[in-house]
Amino acid sequence: MAQLDNKLQPSKAIPFYRNVKVLALVAQIAFLLILGLLFWWLIGNMLSSLRRSNIPLSFDFLPQTAGFEIAESSIRYSATDSYGRAFLVGILNTLRIAVLGIILSTIFGIIIGIGRLSSNWLLRNLAGAYVELFRNTPLAVQLIFWFVAVILKLPRVRDAIAIDGIFALSNRGLTLAWPVAGESYAAWSIWFWVGLVVGVIAYVLRRQQLQRLDRPLVAWPVAWLAVLATWLVSWLGVWLFTGSSPLVIDQPHLSGFNYIGGVSITAAFFALLLGLTCYTAAFIAEIVRAGILAVSKGQREAAQALGFTPFQTMRLIIFPQALRVIIPPLTNQYLNLTKNSSLGILVSFPDLFFVTTTINNQSGRAVQVILIMMACYLAMSLLISLFANIYNSRMRLKER
Amino acid sequence: MKVNRFLGFVSVLLLAAFVAACSNQAATNEPSSPVEAAPTDAPAIGAPVAAATEAPAPAPTAAPQATTAPAAPTASGGSTLQTIKDRGELICGSNDQVPGFGSVDASGQTVGFDIDFCRALAAAIFGDPNKVTFRPLTAQERFTAVQSGEVDVLIRNTTNTLTRETVNGMDFAPTNFFDGQGIMVRKSDNLNTISDLDGATICVQSGTTTELNLADAFRAVGASFTPAVFEDANGTFSAYDAGQCDAVTTDKSGLASRRLSLSSPEDHVIMDVTLSKEPLAPAVLQGDAQWRDIVTWVIYGLFNAEEYGVTQANVQEQLSSDDPNIRRLLGVEGELGAGLGLDNDFMVKVISAVGNYGEIYDRHLGPNTPINIPRGPNAQYTDGGLIYGMPFR
């Protein structure tokens, strides 16, 4: 009994305001409360001053006519379309630059990163100089350099550097000959899908065959061969039957003020792509270098002892192991590139940010417009993180 | 020790509850304010909108957002004048990229037609035309700068439009320059009408009425064009100069002024087409009638001074004039200035500082300047123009 009393007594003696658990809880609740109040106050302040200035907080402007043109768009857009569609144009332009930029900067980054570790003195130092130059100057400066000092200095469209019918390079951008649908395209288009089906069938059959032969299950070369063969044969067939090619080359030619026909890369897009790629590639190169150096020296030595060539060593032994170290920081660079594309405003590229500021100015709905923009960037970033995380978990060292 | 910490938490909680209660009250009181009744949904779009093509601002990207959340204490019930007096200077949203209207000269002074209206206001309030700070704004930034109270008045070749008065919350003072949108092209291209420009690439500044008018004008004649849209005037005109665009468009006054800074001005010509009406007017934030009245009547005062022949040189002699119009304008008779919250002789200070409307015009845009824009619609109504000062009475 006395023992029991002794055990209970101390806990009873601790008042709740000296109980660490209670205090911690109170502290957390208080912090949350203050945070909530702060936001409440900020939002209330915003709402009341919007009300004072007669600016309604509604999204009913989205279906209204935008009234301004956008320099380039991957969907049909004109000044008579709505603000909502203008947003969409901006989002698609940002996605276009981000996807292309990520692909190109990854390729360049890997090449330069491996180059920095080369035993060739010139290659190693060139790669080093590249990284130091592009990593240590602001991106905005680089973009303006590319646009003002390089692209705007190209010849005017009438004096363009051009081979007639193939390409034309001027300070408005690059125009290239490009295949477009010809008269008999409709007849051939079915065969496009037939080719894909044939490919899948070939893949399955080849896999079964390889399994029987007990050889590595690399079935895709045969599958692609089947696809290409189907396309080519059907193409020739359609051509012979109808007398016209399903795809014809659209050749660029100067007509009036601009080159017409073919496919165009605008000066703004080109400047932004160049700037983002060069800048991000420098960071990716360093990440790749760090990843390769993280693979223990013994791996390389073992590969050499087994008679692997340096290229085989890199491709089959070193790089797959380095990927585990490379992927997480690489994700950061992809996110940076996507967010940095908002600097497109400096080179007149109509990305999400530029279009949004224009919508803001023409519609006067600053708060709503910026909320939409933030939500869009957030969604894109989270999506990139998601894919990178999925890929990362697939590449992780599997412990069984 | 622990008790102290606990007491600290309790007091924070109490404080928080207190603040919550207060802001709650404030929030519930607010809605009955006049604003609610306001036009919620400005039809806006396609309408002729505002103007002004030019924009400075060295830090292009970040600026606009800042305005949304904090929203400074702005105009309500006549506080702007007092705020300015307490601060000891006027903050004027201006342009620094359009020579003639607002730019920085060789000695680092901000000068121009619009700039002199800022100085006139400073003179009216403080008797000193130099008690003013110029805040260069881009076309994109300008309205949020007024809404947030970052500037007291916006005098930056801004077109008066319905949307801007409603959705953007501006109050426009009388138009101080009647302009129209034009297009500049290379002489060698031999272009005369908008249809001639079918398929052309045209440089334009974003966030302006010119951007909208351009689309309208081409749609009207069924022509197409490729816009090259830039964030500020310098970018717009350097791309045109480099030949990236076949044409460039902005207000005619802006074209006349920017033409001078192209690499060879004589190779370029302003086409004889006018795309729109662009009445350029100073703007203040809605809700402070006294402050809007001050801006309005300083401008009318400058118009009247030209009409009655009161100049910077003769304003002191005119104080003894027998003309009752001049005597009221200069505050010799009546209490007109007091009605605005200013001294009765405020126009004397203004005219001594910057001269009358005609003198300001001639100094920056007149025949002796490189820009040389004929008075046209900006002549006094007595000469067939649109400049018409309301009576000082």
XYZ file of N, CA and C in Angstrom, chain A residues 16-20 22-24 26-30 33-34 37 40-56 58 60-61 64-72 78-80 83 147-148 151-158 171-173 255-258 266-268 342-343 345-349 353-354 356-368 370 373, chain B residues 2-3 5-6 9 12-13 16-17 19-20 23-24 27 30-31 33-36 38-46 49 60-62 64-65 67-76 139-144 147 163-164 166-169 186 188-189 191 196-201 206-209 211-212 215-216 219 225-231 238-239 242-246 285-286:
558
model
N -0.642 20.019 -14.198
C -0.662 19.836 -15.655
C 0.238 20.854 -16.357
N 0.416 22.029 -15.724
C 1.240 23.022 -16.406
C 2.728 22.742 -16.272
N 3.055 21.645 -15.546
C 4.467 21.266 -15.521
C 4.684 19.935 -16.229
N 3.607 19.420 -16.801
C 3.709 18.159 -17.514
C 4.224 18.425 -18.930
N 5.371 17.858 -19.245
C 6.004 18.167 -20.530
C 5.092 17.822 -21.702
N 1.797 17.807 -21.867
C 0.753 18.820 -22.013
C 1.337 20.096 -22.592
N 2.494 20.479 -22.075
C 3.113 21.729 -22.549
C 3.428 21.650 -24.045
N 3.967 20.502 -24.459
C 4.302 20.358 -25.874
C 3.046 20.489 -26.736
N 0.228 22.036 -25.951
C -0.237 23.425 -25.923
C 0.602 24.279 -26.869
N 1.917 24.051 -26.840
C 2.796 24.854 -27.696
C 2.452 24.650 -29.159
N 2.187 23.393 -29.521
C 1.879 23.133 -30.929
C 0.548 23.757 -31.333
N -0.436 23.626 -30.441
C -1.739 24.219 -30.759
C -1.608 25.734 -30.896
N -0.854 26.327 -29.975
C -0.688 27.785 -30.016
C -0.019 28.204 -31.311
N -2.399 27.974 -34.149
C -3.392 29.024 -34.022
C -2.847 30.349 -34.552
N -1.607 30.649 -34.162
C -0.996 31.909 -34.598
C -0.820 31.911 -36.109
N -4.157 32.399 -37.694
C -4.596 33.783 -37.558
C -3.863 34.692 -38.533
N -5.333 34.174 -41.844
C -6.676 34.743 -41.841
C -6.600 36.260 -41.980
N -5.667 36.828 -41.252
C -5.531 38.279 -41.283
C -5.086 38.742 -42.674
N -4.095 38.020 -43.240
C -3.596 38.399 -44.572
C -4.716 38.314 -45.604
N -5.470 37.212 -45.547
C -6.537 37.029 -46.533
C -7.642 38.066 -46.316
N -7.994 38.299 -45.045
C -9.019 39.296 -44.740
C -8.608 40.673 -45.220
N -7.341 40.985 -44.992
C -6.817 42.278 -45.420
C -6.888 42.422 -46.933
N -6.530 41.333 -47.623
C -6.569 41.357 -49.077
C -7.999 41.554 -49.562
N -8.927 40.759 -48.973
C -10.321 40.845 -49.406
C -10.882 42.241 -49.168
N -10.582 42.797 -47.993
C -11.196 44.097 -47.689
C -10.612 45.188 -48.575
N -9.305 45.090 -48.904
C -8.780 46.161 -49.750
C -9.218 45.968 -51.194
N -9.450 44.716 -51.605
C -10.019 44.499 -52.930
C -11.414 45.107 -52.987
N -12.160 44.911 -51.896
C -13.518 45.429 -51.854
C -13.490 46.954 -51.885
N -12.537 47.524 -51.154
C -12.413 48.985 -51.143
C -12.157 49.522 -52.535
N -11.357 48.794 -53.327
C -11.008 49.292 -54.654
C -11.982 48.808 -55.723
N -13.099 48.242 -55.316
C -14.114 47.808 -56.296
C -13.649 46.680 -57.195
N -12.766 45.817 -56.695
C -12.294 44.731 -57.542
C -12.897 43.427 -57.031
N -13.815 42.831 -57.787
C -14.466 41.614 -57.300
C -13.531 40.415 -57.386
N -13.708 37.045 -58.330
C -14.435 35.931 -58.929
C -13.685 35.460 -60.151
N -15.171 34.616 -62.971
C -16.077 34.669 -64.123
C -15.434 35.316 -65.346
N -14.200 35.791 -65.210
C -13.559 36.403 -66.384
C -12.993 35.343 -67.328
N -14.427 34.955 -70.751
C -14.529 36.180 -71.559
C -13.447 36.206 -72.644
N -13.700 37.037 -73.664
C -12.764 37.124 -74.774
C -11.461 37.772 -74.337
N -10.337 37.147 -74.698
C -9.042 37.672 -74.269
C -8.679 38.936 -75.046
N -8.842 38.907 -76.364
C -8.603 40.117 -77.152
C -7.174 40.348 -77.572
N -6.220 39.592 -77.025
C -4.826 39.791 -77.462
C -4.321 38.527 -78.154
N -3.380 38.712 -79.053
C -2.786 37.586 -79.759
C -1.617 37.030 -78.950
N -1.303 35.767 -79.158
C -0.130 35.163 -78.533
C 0.798 34.709 -79.651
N 2.089 35.006 -79.473
C 3.028 34.843 -80.582
C 3.110 33.412 -81.089
N 3.082 32.408 -80.217
C 3.123 31.045 -80.717
C 2.301 30.140 -79.824
N -6.714 32.413 -81.213
C -6.729 33.748 -81.810
C -7.285 34.717 -80.784
N -7.230 35.994 -81.120
C -7.620 37.023 -80.163
C -9.077 36.894 -79.725
N -9.887 36.165 -80.496
C -11.295 36.048 -80.126
C -11.537 34.921 -79.130
N -9.973 33.942 -72.141
C -8.843 33.980 -71.211
C -8.435 32.569 -70.803
N 19.609 35.929 -76.728
C 18.576 36.580 -77.529
C 19.110 37.831 -78.224
N 19.728 38.717 -77.444
C 20.125 40.018 -78.002
C 21.427 39.908 -78.783
N 20.873 35.831 -81.338
C 19.768 35.585 -82.265
C 19.321 36.850 -82.995
N 19.204 37.964 -82.270
C 18.796 39.196 -82.960
C 19.860 39.653 -83.950
N 21.106 39.175 -83.780
C 22.179 39.589 -84.688
C 22.230 38.751 -85.961
N 21.397 37.724 -86.025
C 21.313 36.953 -87.261
C 20.720 37.844 -88.353
N 20.908 37.477 -89.624
C 20.398 38.342 -90.695
C 18.881 38.478 -90.659
N 18.380 39.563 -91.252
C 16.932 39.752 -91.375
C 16.365 38.697 -92.310
N 15.056 38.563 -92.268
C 14.436 37.431 -92.951
C 14.709 37.449 -94.457
N 14.842 38.630 -95.055
C 15.057 38.695 -96.495
C 16.479 38.307 -96.891
N 16.772 36.127 -88.006
C 16.565 36.514 -86.608
C 15.112 36.345 -86.171
N 14.288 35.733 -87.034
C 12.952 35.333 -86.596
C 12.906 33.864 -86.234
N 13.994 33.163 -86.469
C 14.027 31.759 -86.098
C 14.458 30.877 -87.247
N 7.526 34.237 -98.706
C 6.328 34.755 -99.359
C 5.883 35.973 -98.569
N 5.950 37.127 -99.196
C 5.596 38.346 -98.471
C 6.611 38.642 -97.393
N 6.144 38.655 -96.136
C 7.018 39.083 -95.060
C 7.815 37.942 -94.436
N 7.308 36.710 -94.556
C 7.900 35.614 -93.797
C 8.078 34.374 -94.653
N 10.683 29.376 -83.417
C 10.785 30.829 -83.345
C 12.047 31.247 -82.603
N 12.449 32.490 -82.836
C 13.647 33.015 -82.196
C 13.517 32.954 -80.674
N 12.318 33.307 -80.171
C 12.119 33.330 -78.723
C 12.264 31.936 -78.131
N 10.060 30.258 -66.616
C 9.275 31.493 -66.463
C 10.101 32.721 -66.847
N 11.426 32.563 -67.000
C 12.239 33.690 -67.466
C 12.049 33.938 -68.962
N 9.910 35.389 -70.341
C 9.428 36.769 -70.539
C 10.570 37.674 -71.007
N 11.810 37.329 -70.650
C 12.961 38.163 -71.025
C 13.263 38.060 -72.516
N 12.876 36.950 -73.128
C 13.167 36.777 -74.549
C 11.876 36.711 -75.354
N 10.784 37.233 -74.772
C 9.479 37.350 -75.426
C 8.862 35.999 -75.762
N 9.202 34.956 -75.011
C 8.543 33.666 -75.236
C 7.269 33.580 -74.401
N 4.044 32.072 -67.501
C 4.229 33.298 -66.718
C 3.936 34.550 -67.556
N 4.452 34.572 -68.766
C 4.275 35.749 -69.620
C 2.788 35.925 -69.965
N 0.313 34.824 -68.354
C -0.422 35.168 -67.141
C -0.297 36.645 -66.799
N 0.900 37.211 -66.930
C 1.040 38.634 -66.612
C 0.221 39.475 -67.584
N 0.166 39.022 -68.848
C -0.648 39.764 -69.815
C -2.128 39.672 -69.445
N -2.571 38.457 -69.104
C -3.974 38.294 -68.710
C -4.271 39.166 -67.494
N -3.358 39.157 -66.560
C -3.502 39.979 -65.357
C -3.739 41.433 -65.729
N -2.890 41.918 -66.635
C -2.981 43.329 -66.990
C -4.239 43.652 -67.782
N -4.633 42.755 -68.681
C -5.792 43.056 -69.516
C -7.107 42.819 -68.782
N -7.121 41.894 -67.815
C -8.383 41.601 -67.142
C -8.491 42.291 -65.798
N -7.357 42.698 -65.225
C -7.370 43.353 -63.931
C -7.633 42.418 -62.759
N -7.572 41.089 -62.969
C -7.864 40.140 -61.878
C -6.560 39.595 -61.301
N -5.778 40.460 -60.690
C -4.433 40.062 -60.253
C -4.445 38.830 -59.356
N -5.299 38.832 -58.343
C -5.243 37.774 -57.342
C -5.603 36.419 -57.946
N -6.721 36.375 -58.672
C -7.165 35.110 -59.249
C -6.131 34.571 -60.223
N -2.953 35.110 -60.438
C -1.717 34.615 -59.837
C -1.971 33.308 -59.094
N -1.887 30.668 -61.737
C -0.521 30.417 -62.190
C 0.243 29.576 -61.169
N 9.389 26.551 -15.571
C 8.330 25.965 -16.386
C 7.033 26.753 -16.276
N 6.783 27.228 -15.081
C 5.570 28.020 -14.884
C 5.625 29.246 -15.768
N 7.135 29.581 -18.534
C 6.900 29.229 -19.927
C 5.408 29.053 -20.176
N 4.780 28.397 -19.213
C 3.344 28.173 -19.357
C 2.595 29.499 -19.410
N 2.789 30.982 -22.745
C 1.854 30.407 -23.707
C 0.460 30.953 -23.528
N 0.164 34.369 -24.865
C 0.112 34.364 -26.326
C -1.282 33.979 -26.804
N -1.829 32.933 -26.145
C -3.164 32.483 -26.521
C -4.195 33.589 -26.348
N -3.822 36.115 -28.961
C -4.347 35.616 -30.238
C -5.870 35.716 -30.261
N -6.485 35.293 -29.159
C -7.941 35.344 -29.084
C -8.433 36.784 -29.238
N -6.871 39.318 -30.718
C -6.708 39.758 -32.107
C -7.818 39.180 -32.978
N -8.097 37.896 -32.728
C -9.133 37.241 -33.518
C -10.466 37.968 -33.374
N -10.337 41.332 -35.299
C -10.399 41.285 -36.758
C -11.753 40.738 -37.193
N -12.331 39.922 -36.340
C -13.652 39.417 -36.640
C -14.632 40.571 -36.802
N -13.990 42.520 -39.822
C -14.420 41.827 -41.033
C -15.931 41.906 -41.205
N -17.100 45.454 -42.342
C -16.663 45.899 -43.653
C -17.689 45.747 -44.773
N -18.312 44.593 -44.892
C -19.028 44.312 -46.137
C -20.051 45.365 -46.539
N -19.748 48.265 -46.909
C -19.145 49.393 -47.613
C -19.649 49.450 -49.049
N -19.516 50.581 -49.654
C -20.163 50.830 -50.949
C -19.737 49.839 -52.022
N -18.588 49.286 -51.822
C -18.019 48.519 -52.886
C -18.854 47.392 -53.392
N -19.545 46.754 -52.495
C -20.292 45.567 -52.863
C -21.225 45.817 -54.033
N -20.822 47.492 -56.316
C -20.088 47.872 -57.518
C -20.285 46.877 -58.643
N -19.938 47.300 -59.814
C -20.070 46.451 -60.981
C -19.166 45.262 -60.793
N -19.725 44.099 -60.726
C -18.882 42.954 -60.440
C -18.180 42.489 -61.672
N -18.701 42.811 -62.802
C -18.300 42.028 -63.934
C -18.141 42.958 -65.084
N -16.970 43.478 -65.222
C -16.787 44.451 -66.271
C -16.674 43.762 -67.596
N -17.451 44.147 -68.512
C -17.458 43.495 -69.814
C -16.108 43.631 -70.495
N -15.491 44.618 -70.185
C -14.131 44.837 -70.563
C -13.686 44.480 -71.950
N -13.374 43.388 -72.124
C -12.542 42.868 -73.148
C -12.664 43.523 -74.482
N -12.241 43.137 -75.462
C -12.274 43.726 -76.764
C -12.374 45.228 -76.776
N -8.804 49.614 -74.942
C -8.376 49.721 -73.610
C -7.284 50.659 -73.465
N 12.085 43.074 -64.269
C 10.826 42.843 -64.936
C 9.979 41.744 -64.327
N 10.581 40.705 -63.856
C 9.780 39.533 -63.560
C 8.933 39.639 -62.311
N 9.535 39.999 -61.219
C 8.877 39.764 -59.949
C 7.737 40.711 -59.607
N 4.795 42.318 -60.200
C 3.353 42.443 -60.049
C 2.767 41.725 -58.839
N 3.315 40.605 -58.465
C 2.696 39.820 -57.422
C 2.586 40.582 -56.113
N 1.734 43.077 -55.060
C 0.599 43.895 -54.748
C -0.568 43.166 -54.141
N -0.665 41.901 -54.391
C -1.921 41.246 -54.076
C -2.229 41.215 -52.591
N -1.332 40.726 -51.811
C -1.714 40.492 -50.443
C -1.786 41.724 -49.543
N -0.721 42.446 -49.368
C -0.740 43.406 -48.266
C -1.653 44.597 -48.503
N -1.745 45.069 -49.711
C -2.622 46.186 -50.011
C -2.530 47.307 -48.985
N -1.762 48.261 -49.303
C -1.491 49.344 -48.378
C -2.744 50.148 -48.081
N -2.685 50.907 -47.052
C -3.821 51.745 -46.698
C -4.022 52.738 -47.814
N -5.073 52.595 -48.524
C -5.215 53.480 -49.663
C -6.311 54.481 -49.413
N -6.620 55.109 -50.506
C -7.544 56.204 -50.460
C -8.873 55.822 -49.836
N -9.210 56.414 -48.750
C -10.599 56.386 -48.337
C -10.819 57.604 -47.470
N 4.255 48.942 -68.078
C 2.820 48.909 -68.351
C 2.151 47.856 -67.470
N 2.844 46.744 -67.268
C 2.283 45.647 -66.467
C 2.123 46.027 -65.004
N 3.062 46.815 -64.503
C 3.086 47.070 -63.057
C 2.177 48.207 -62.629
N 1.840 49.083 -63.585
C 1.348 50.388 -63.176
C 0.065 50.355 -62.331
N -0.911 49.485 -62.701
C -2.179 49.549 -61.968
C -2.052 48.967 -60.570
N -1.298 47.877 -60.465
C -1.104 47.312 -59.140
C -0.344 48.293 -58.252
N -3.054 50.564 -57.052
C -3.964 49.853 -56.146
C -3.347 49.631 -54.778
N -12.860 49.793 -68.541
C -12.378 48.685 -67.717
C -11.444 49.171 -66.620
N -10.604 50.100 -66.981
C -9.633 50.571 -66.000
C -10.310 51.352 -64.887
N -13.328 50.679 -63.826
C -14.152 49.772 -63.015
C -13.307 48.648 -62.425
N -12.912 47.701 -63.288
C -12.230 46.513 -62.791
C -10.888 46.853 -62.135
N -10.149 47.781 -62.743
C -8.832 48.102 -62.197
C -8.876 49.110 -61.055
N -10.051 49.690 -60.796
C -10.184 50.583 -59.651
C -9.514 51.928 -59.795
N 9.438 50.374 -92.109
C 10.609 50.846 -92.850
C 10.152 51.496 -94.148
N 11.626 51.647 -96.916
C 11.940 50.843 -98.088
C 10.879 49.782 -98.367
N 10.050 49.439 -97.362
C 9.036 48.401 -97.560
C 7.799 48.923 -98.276
N 4.871 50.476 -97.400
C 3.598 49.995 -96.878
C 2.712 51.189 -96.545
N -1.759 45.998 -96.347
C -0.407 45.754 -96.872
C 0.420 44.931 -95.902
N 0.040 44.966 -94.630
C 0.825 44.293 -93.603
C 0.395 42.839 -93.386
N -0.485 42.334 -94.256
C -0.966 40.957 -94.091
C 0.214 39.987 -94.041
N 0.268 39.202 -92.970
C 1.335 38.211 -92.825
C 2.596 38.727 -92.169
N 2.603 39.999 -91.794
C 3.816 40.591 -91.232
C 4.007 40.201 -89.762
N 5.234 40.339 -89.301
C 5.535 40.177 -87.883
C 5.561 41.568 -87.265
N 3.492 44.093 -74.291
C 2.396 43.382 -73.632
C 1.742 44.240 -72.560
N 0.502 43.895 -72.259
C -0.204 44.573 -71.179
C -0.689 45.962 -71.532
N -0.832 46.257 -72.819
C -1.256 47.592 -73.221
C -2.543 47.501 -74.024
N -3.190 48.659 -74.219
C -4.346 48.651 -75.108
C -3.911 48.458 -76.541
N -1.913 46.394 -77.721
C -1.915 44.963 -78.010
C -3.318 44.521 -78.450
N -4.337 45.046 -77.775
C -5.712 44.677 -78.094
C -6.177 45.342 -79.381
N -4.881 43.633 -82.572
C -5.646 42.440 -82.941
C -6.976 42.848 -83.565
N -7.645 43.851 -82.976
C -8.934 44.319 -83.505
C -8.792 44.843 -84.934
N -8.236 42.137 -87.447
C -9.440 41.342 -87.602
C -10.445 42.084 -88.484
N -1.444 38.514 -88.777
C -0.102 38.974 -88.434
C 0.457 38.080 -87.340
N 1.770 38.093 -87.211
C 2.419 37.362 -86.126
C 2.882 38.383 -85.096
N 2.383 38.309 -83.865
C 2.863 39.269 -82.882
C 4.211 38.831 -82.319
N 5.069 39.797 -82.030
C 6.267 39.518 -81.229
C 6.097 40.397 -80.006
N 5.761 39.787 -78.900
C 5.324 40.548 -77.738
C 6.473 40.697 -76.743
N 6.729 41.916 -76.324
C 7.821 42.175 -75.389
C 7.295 42.791 -74.121
N 8.097 42.646 -73.089
C 7.636 43.076 -71.780
C 7.857 44.568 -71.574
N 14.097 47.551 -79.691
C 15.386 47.018 -80.148
C 15.159 45.819 -81.061
N 14.101 45.041 -80.808
C 13.802 43.922 -81.710
C 13.365 44.452 -83.080
N 16.417 45.671 -84.881
C 17.244 44.573 -85.386
C 16.585 43.895 -86.581
N 15.362 44.269 -86.888
C 14.696 43.686 -88.050
C 13.948 42.411 -87.750
N 13.757 42.097 -86.467
C 12.981 40.895 -86.156
C 11.519 41.106 -86.550
N 11.080 42.371 -86.526
C 9.699 42.679 -86.885
C 9.675 43.567 -88.116
N 8.584 43.432 -88.889
C 8.397 44.292 -90.045
C 7.815 45.635 -89.647
N -6.158 56.323 -57.365
C -6.981 55.218 -56.883
C -8.372 55.721 -56.542
N -9.382 54.904 -56.895
C -10.760 55.269 -56.592
C -10.974 55.403 -55.087
